[in-house]
CSV table of C-alpha atoms in Angstrom, one decimal:
chain,number,residue,atom,x,y,z
J,8,MET,CA,39.3,252.0,268.9
J,9,PRO,CA,36.6,250.6,266.2
J,10,THR,CA,36.1,247.5,266.1
J,11,PRO,CA,37.4,246.4,262.4
J,12,SER,CA,35.0,246.2,259.3
J,13,PRO,CA,34.5,243.4,258.5
J,14,LEU,CA,35.7,243.4,254.8
J,15,ALA,CA,39.3,244.1,256.0
J,16,GLY,CA,40.6,241.4,254.5
J,17,TRP,CA,39.4,241.4,251.2
J,18,GLU,CA,39.5,244.9,250.9
J,19,ASP,CA,43.1,244.0,250.8
J,20,VAL,CA,43.2,241.3,248.1
J,21,ALA,CA,44.0,242.7,244.9
J,22,SER,CA,41.9,243.0,241.3
J,23,ARG,CA,42.3,243.2,237.4
J,24,ASP,CA,40.1,242.6,234.6
J,25,VAL,CA,41.9,239.7,232.7
J,26,ALA,CA,41.2,239.0,229.3
J,27,THR,CA,39.9,235.8,228.3
J,28,ASN,CA,37.5,234.4,225.7
J,29,GLY,CA,36.6,237.1,224.1
J,30,ILE,CA,35.9,238.1,227.3
J,31,THR,CA,37.0,239.8,230.5
J,32,LEU,CA,37.5,238.3,233.8
J,33,ARG,CA,37.7,240.7,236.7
J,34,VAL,CA,39.9,238.2,238.9
J,35,PHE,CA,40.9,238.7,242.5
J,36,GLU,CA,44.5,237.1,243.3
J,37,HIS,CA,46.3,236.7,246.7
J,38,GLY,CA,49.4,234.8,247.6
J,39,PRO,CA,52.4,234.5,245.7
J,40,GLU,CA,53.6,234.5,242.8
J,41,THR,CA,54.0,231.5,241.0
J,42,GLY,CA,57.5,230.3,240.9
J,43,GLU,CA,59.2,233.0,243.9
J,44,GLY,CA,60.0,230.2,246.0
J,45,THR,CA,57.0,228.0,245.7
J,46,ASP,CA,56.2,224.5,244.2
J,47,ARG,CA,53.0,225.1,245.1
J,48,PRO,CA,50.1,225.0,242.3
J,49,LEU,CA,48.2,227.5,241.5
J,50,VAL,CA,44.2,226.8,242.8
J,51,VAL,CA,40.7,228.5,241.2
J,52,LEU,CA,37.9,229.4,242.6
J,53,CYS,CA,34.1,229.6,241.1
J,54,HIS,CA,31.4,230.5,242.5
J,55,GLY,CA,28.2,229.3,242.1
J,56,PHE,CA,25.1,231.5,242.1
J,57,PRO,CA,23.8,233.4,243.5
J,58,GLU,CA,27.1,234.5,244.6
J,59,LEU,CA,30.9,236.0,243.6
J,60,ALA,CA,34.3,235.8,244.0
J,61,PHE,CA,33.3,236.9,246.9
J,62,SER,CA,31.8,234.1,248.5
J,63,TRP,CA,35.5,233.1,249.2
J,64,ARG,CA,36.3,235.4,250.5
J,65,HIS,CA,37.6,233.4,254.0
J,66,GLN,CA,38.9,230.4,252.3
J,67,VAL,CA,40.9,233.7,249.8
J,68,LEU,CA,42.7,234.5,253.1
J,69,ALA,CA,43.7,231.7,254.8
J,70,LEU,CA,44.9,229.9,251.0
J,71,ALA,CA,47.0,232.9,250.8
J,72,ALA,CA,48.8,231.9,253.6
J,73,ALA,CA,49.3,228.4,253.8
J,74,GLY,CA,51.9,229.8,250.9
J,75,TYR,CA,48.9,229.1,248.1
J,76,ARG,CA,48.7,231.3,245.2
J,77,VAL,CA,45.1,232.1,244.4
J,78,LEU,CA,43.2,233.5,241.4
J,79,VAL,CA,39.2,234.0,241.8
J,80,PRO,CA,37.4,235.5,238.8
J,81,ASP,CA,33.1,237.0,239.2
J,82,MET,CA,32.2,234.2,236.7
J,83,ARG,CA,30.9,235.4,232.9
J,84,GLY,CA,28.2,237.2,233.7
J,85,TYR,CA,28.0,238.1,237.5
J,86,GLY,CA,30.3,242.2,239.4
J,87,GLY,CA,32.3,243.3,237.6
J,88,SER,CA,32.8,240.0,235.1
J,89,SER,CA,31.1,240.5,231.3
J,90,ARG,CA,27.7,240.2,230.7
J,91,PRO,CA,27.0,238.9,227.8
J,92,ASP,CA,23.2,238.9,225.9
J,93,ASP,CA,23.2,236.1,224.1
J,94,LEU,CA,22.4,233.4,225.9
J,95,ASP,CA,23.7,230.5,223.7
J,96,ALA,CA,27.2,233.1,225.6
J,97,TYR,CA,26.6,230.8,228.4
J,98,ASP,CA,26.9,227.0,228.0
J,99,ALA,CA,29.3,225.1,230.6
J,100,LEU,CA,32.4,224.5,227.4
J,101,THR,CA,32.5,228.4,226.6
J,102,LEU,CA,32.6,228.4,230.8
J,103,CYS,CA,35.3,226.0,230.1
J,104,GLY,CA,37.1,228.4,227.7
J,105,ASP,CA,36.5,231.5,230.8
J,106,LEU,CA,39.0,229.1,232.8
J,107,ALA,CA,41.6,227.7,230.5
J,108,GLY,CA,42.1,231.9,228.9
J,109,LEU,CA,42.2,232.5,232.7
J,110,LEU,CA,45.3,230.1,233.2
J,111,ASP,CA,46.9,231.2,229.7
J,112,ALA,CA,46.7,235.0,230.4
J,113,VAL,CA,48.0,234.0,233.5
J,114,GLY,CA,51.4,232.0,232.3
J,115,ALA,CA,50.0,228.4,233.8
J,116,ASP,CA,49.3,224.9,232.9
J,117,ASP,CA,47.0,223.9,235.5
J,118,ALA,CA,45.8,225.1,238.9
J,119,VAL,CA,44.3,223.3,241.5
J,120,PHE,CA,39.8,224.2,240.5
J,121,VAL,CA,37.7,224.8,243.1
J,122,GLY,CA,34.0,225.6,242.7
J,123,HIS,CA,31.1,225.4,245.1
J,124,ASP,CA,27.4,225.0,242.9
J,125,TRP,CA,27.0,226.7,239.4
J,126,GLY,CA,30.8,226.9,239.8
J,127,ALA,CA,31.0,222.9,240.8
J,128,ILE,CA,29.3,222.2,237.4
J,129,VAL,CA,32.1,223.9,235.3
J,130,VAL,CA,35.0,222.8,237.0
J,131,TRP,CA,33.5,219.4,237.9
J,132,GLN,CA,33.2,219.5,233.1
J,133,MET,CA,37.1,222.0,232.7
J,134,ALA,CA,38.4,218.0,234.5
J,135,THR,CA,36.5,216.9,231.9
J,136,ALA,CA,36.5,219.2,228.9
J,137,HIS,CA,40.6,220.2,229.3
J,138,PRO,CA,42.1,217.4,231.7
J,139,GLU,CA,45.9,218.3,230.4
J,140,ARG,CA,44.8,222.4,233.2
J,141,VAL,CA,43.2,220.5,236.4
J,142,ARG,CA,46.2,219.6,238.3
J,143,ALA,CA,43.2,218.4,240.8
J,144,MET,CA,39.4,219.9,241.8
J,145,ALA,CA,37.0,219.6,244.6
J,146,GLY,CA,33.8,220.6,243.9
J,147,MET,CA,31.1,221.9,247.1
J,148,SER,CA,27.6,221.1,246.7
J,149,VAL,CA,27.2,220.3,243.7
J,150,PRO,CA,28.6,216.8,243.1
J,151,ALA,CA,30.4,215.1,240.1
J,152,ALA,CA,27.3,212.8,237.9
J,153,PRO,CA,27.9,210.1,235.1
J,154,ARG,CA,25.9,211.6,232.1
J,155,PRO,CA,22.9,211.9,232.1
J,156,PRO,CA,20.2,210.0,229.0
J,157,ALA,CA,19.0,212.7,227.8
J,158,PRO,CA,18.8,216.5,228.0
J,159,PRO,CA,18.8,217.3,232.5
J,160,VAL,CA,15.6,219.9,231.9
J,161,PRO,CA,12.5,217.9,230.3
J,162,ILE,CA,13.9,214.5,233.3
J,163,LEU,CA,13.6,217.4,235.4
J,164,ARG,CA,10.3,218.3,234.6
J,165,LYS,CA,9.5,214.9,234.5
J,166,ARG,CA,10.4,215.1,238.6
J,167,ASN,CA,9.6,217.3,240.2
J,168,GLY,CA,7.4,220.2,238.0
J,169,ASP,CA,7.4,223.1,236.5
J,170,ASP,CA,7.8,224.7,239.4
J,171,PHE,CA,10.9,223.2,241.0
J,172,TYR,CA,13.0,226.2,240.5
J,173,ILE,CA,15.8,225.0,237.7
J,174,VAL,CA,12.5,224.4,235.4
J,175,TRP,CA,11.7,227.4,236.6
J,176,PHE,CA,14.2,229.3,235.4
J,177,GLN,CA,14.7,228.7,231.9
J,178,GLU,CA,12.2,230.8,230.7
J,179,PRO,CA,14.0,234.6,229.7
J,180,GLY,CA,12.5,236.7,231.3
J,181,VAL,CA,10.6,235.6,234.1
J,182,ALA,CA,12.3,234.8,236.8
J,183,ASP,CA,15.4,237.7,236.0
J,184,PRO,CA,12.5,240.1,237.3
J,185,ALA,CA,10.9,238.6,240.2
J,186,LEU,CA,14.9,237.7,241.6
J,187,ALA,CA,15.4,241.5,240.8
J,188,ARG,CA,12.7,243.0,242.0
J,189,GLN,CA,13.5,242.8,246.2
J,190,VAL,CA,17.5,242.0,245.5
J,191,ARG,CA,18.1,241.7,249.6
J,192,ARG,CA,15.4,239.3,249.9
J,193,THR,CA,16.9,237.2,247.2
J,194,LEU,CA,19.9,237.0,248.8
J,195,VAL,CA,18.3,235.7,252.1
J,196,THR,CA,15.2,234.0,251.6
J,197,ARG,CA,15.8,230.6,253.4
J,198,GLU,CA,12.9,229.1,250.3
J,199,ILE,CA,14.1,227.0,247.3
J,200,TYR,CA,13.3,229.7,244.5
J,201,SER,CA,10.2,229.9,242.6
J,202,ALA,CA,6.6,231.0,240.9
J,203,GLU,CA,4.7,230.4,244.4
J,204,TRP,CA,7.8,231.8,246.3
J,205,ALA,CA,8.2,235.0,243.8
J,206,ALA,CA,4.3,235.8,244.4
J,207,ARG,CA,3.8,236.0,247.6
J,208,PRO,CA,4.4,239.9,249.8
J,209,ASP,CA,7.6,240.4,250.1
J,210,GLU,CA,9.9,239.1,253.5
J,211,GLN,CA,11.9,241.0,256.4
J,212,LEU,CA,14.1,239.0,257.6
J,213,PRO,CA,17.7,239.0,258.1
J,214,PRO,CA,20.1,238.0,257.1
J,215,PRO,CA,21.9,234.7,258.3
J,216,ARG,CA,24.1,234.1,261.6
J,217,TRP,CA,27.2,233.9,259.2
J,218,LEU,CA,27.2,236.5,256.4
J,219,SER,CA,27.1,241.1,258.1
J,220,ASP,CA,25.2,243.3,257.5
J,221,ASP,CA,28.0,244.5,255.3
J,222,GLU,CA,29.1,241.2,254.0
J,223,LEU,CA,25.0,241.5,252.5
J,224,ALA,CA,25.5,245.1,251.6
J,225,TYR,CA,27.7,244.2,249.5
J,226,TYR,CA,26.1,241.4,247.5
J,227,VAL,CA,22.8,243.3,248.1
J,228,THR,CA,24.6,246.7,246.0
J,229,GLU,CA,26.6,244.4,243.3
J,230,PHE,CA,23.3,242.9,242.1
J,231,GLU,CA,20.9,245.0,242.4
J,232,ARG,CA,23.3,246.4,239.6
J,233,THR,CA,23.6,243.4,238.0
J,234,GLY,CA,20.3,241.7,237.8
J,235,PHE,CA,20.7,237.6,237.9
J,236,THR,CA,20.3,236.6,234.0
J,237,GLY,CA,23.8,236.1,233.3
J,238,GLY,CA,23.5,233.1,236.3
J,239,LEU,CA,19.6,231.9,235.1
J,240,ASN,CA,21.6,232.0,231.9
J,241,TYR,CA,24.1,229.2,232.9
J,242,TYR,CA,20.5,227.1,233.8
J,243,ARG,CA,19.2,228.2,230.6
J,244,ASN,CA,22.2,225.9,229.1
J,245,LEU,CA,22.1,223.1,230.6
J,246,ASP,CA,19.7,220.4,227.8
J,247,ARG,CA,22.3,222.0,225.2
J,248,THR,CA,25.7,221.9,226.9
J,249,TRP,CA,24.5,218.3,227.2
J,250,THR,CA,24.2,218.3,223.5
J,251,LEU,CA,27.6,220.0,223.0
J,252,THR,CA,29.2,217.8,225.4
J,253,GLU,CA,27.8,214.5,223.4
J,254,HIS,CA,31.9,213.6,222.6
J,255,LEU,CA,33.0,214.0,225.7
J,256,ALA,CA,30.7,211.0,226.5
J,257,GLY,CA,31.9,207.5,228.6
J,258,ARG,CA,34.7,210.1,229.7
J,259,THR,CA,36.5,210.0,233.4
J,260,ILE,CA,37.6,212.2,235.2
J,261,ASP,CA,40.7,211.3,236.7
J,262,CYS,CA,43.3,213.4,238.6
J,263,PRO,CA,42.6,213.8,241.9
J,264,SER,CA,39.4,215.0,243.7
J,265,LEU,CA,37.9,215.5,246.0
J,266,PHE,CA,34.3,216.7,247.3
J,267,VAL,CA,32.5,218.8,250.4
J,268,THR,CA,29.2,218.9,251.4
J,269,GLY,CA,27.1,220.3,254.3
J,270,SER,CA,24.9,217.5,256.3
J,271,LYS,CA,21.8,219.8,255.3
J,272,ASP,CA,22.7,220.6,251.6
J,273,PRO,CA,18.9,220.7,250.4
J,274,VAL,CA,20.3,220.1,247.2
J,275,ALA,CA,21.4,216.4,248.3
J,276,ARG,CA,17.8,215.8,247.9
J,277,PHE,CA,17.9,215.6,244.2
J,278,MET,CA,21.3,215.3,243.4
J,279,PRO,CA,22.8,212.1,245.8
J,280,ASP,CA,26.4,212.1,246.0
J,281,ASP,CA,26.8,208.4,244.7
J,282,ARG,CA,27.9,208.3,241.3
J,283,MET,CA,30.8,209.9,242.2
J,284,GLU,CA,33.1,206.5,242.1
J,285,ARG,CA,31.4,206.3,238.5
J,286,VAL,CA,32.4,209.5,237.4
J,287,LEU,CA,35.7,210.6,239.6
J,288,THR,CA,39.2,207.6,239.5
J,289,ASP,CA,41.2,209.4,241.7
J,290,LEU,CA,37.9,210.3,244.4
J,291,ARG,CA,40.4,211.6,247.8
J,292,GLY,CA,37.6,212.0,249.4
J,293,ARG,CA,34.1,213.1,250.5
J,294,VAL,CA,33.8,215.6,253.4
J,295,VAL,CA,30.0,216.2,255.1
J,296,ILE,CA,30.4,219.1,256.8
J,297,ASP,CA,28.1,217.8,259.9
J,298,GLY,CA,24.6,220.9,260.2
J,299,GLY,CA,26.3,222.5,256.5
J,300,GLY,CA,24.3,224.4,254.4
J,301,HIS,CA,24.7,224.1,251.1
J,302,TRP,CA,26.1,227.7,251.1
J,303,ILE,CA,29.7,225.8,253.1
J,304,GLN,CA,31.9,227.7,252.3
J,305,GLN,CA,30.8,231.3,253.8
J,306,GLU,CA,27.9,228.9,256.7
J,307,ARG,CA,31.5,226.9,257.8
J,308,PRO,CA,34.3,228.5,256.3
J,309,ASP,CA,37.1,226.6,259.1
J,310,GLU,CA,36.2,224.0,258.1
J,311,VAL,CA,35.6,224.2,254.7
J,312,ASN,CA,39.8,225.5,254.6
J,313,ALA,CA,41.0,222.6,256.3
J,314,ALA,CA,39.4,220.3,254.0
J,315,LEU,CA,41.0,222.5,251.6
J,316,LEU,CA,44.4,222.2,253.2
J,317,ASP,CA,44.8,218.9,253.7
J,318,PHE,CA,43.3,218.0,249.8
J,319,LEU,CA,46.6,220.2,248.9
J,320,ALA,CA,48.6,219.2,251.1
J,321,GLY,CA,48.2,215.4,250.3
J,322,LEU,CA,49.0,216.5,246.5
J,323,ASP,CA,52.4,217.4,247.6
């Protein structure tokens, strides 16, 4: 009997194009229709960089099996979704507008939003800018934090230097070709991206143990087609987002919230989670998965799924 493909479950997840906020998102959908014999909330999963809706493949199946309707977009700039050329089309308020429009398109008043990496930044912002649309939320890897006192990129440059990845990403046309030159290398490297990393010869590394060859091929195919500019433009709007969100300064996030991270996630070195309670007034849990790294929902899906299902059950 042939061995089932690791992608078999994902291939059963339906997808469609959804018009929202002037663009089109490719959205994967799974689970029972809301309102059809269930009072469970809609769940929206938002990925980070460099990821895709596919990054949530383990969570989509587990949440749907537990009776939740799940929507998972390729975020603006990624995969099958629109990739606007205008750099200014990627500030966080615009990204939140995509999610609000997604809810409108499916006839939902609100949802539980779950985000990883940049997806976490967007859903924290969503709960600040559109609190009426967020029933509850969970962030992974990137914690909620108070608004910085000044635009963030100069602060990061001063603290970490010009080769710090977020600083290196700022100039259009620099990191873009470096990351796209050898997509497989970009996706499997164990290092943090930098100009020094980009200048070295390509490594021939195996995929991490939690990513099969078929799963890696899925990512490689998509990013060879799209490149990385859409995702890099999120970073290039950090300071612009800071300016655009001045009117939200001092707001707290009052819905139920959860934070999940790995004990070995390198993000904690420069974005500690010790200030979350200044922002989150109803933090229901801080889950640290021992030995977990940055790609936590893919590395440790069983533990992440258990944390999410426990959090969702507590909302009833």
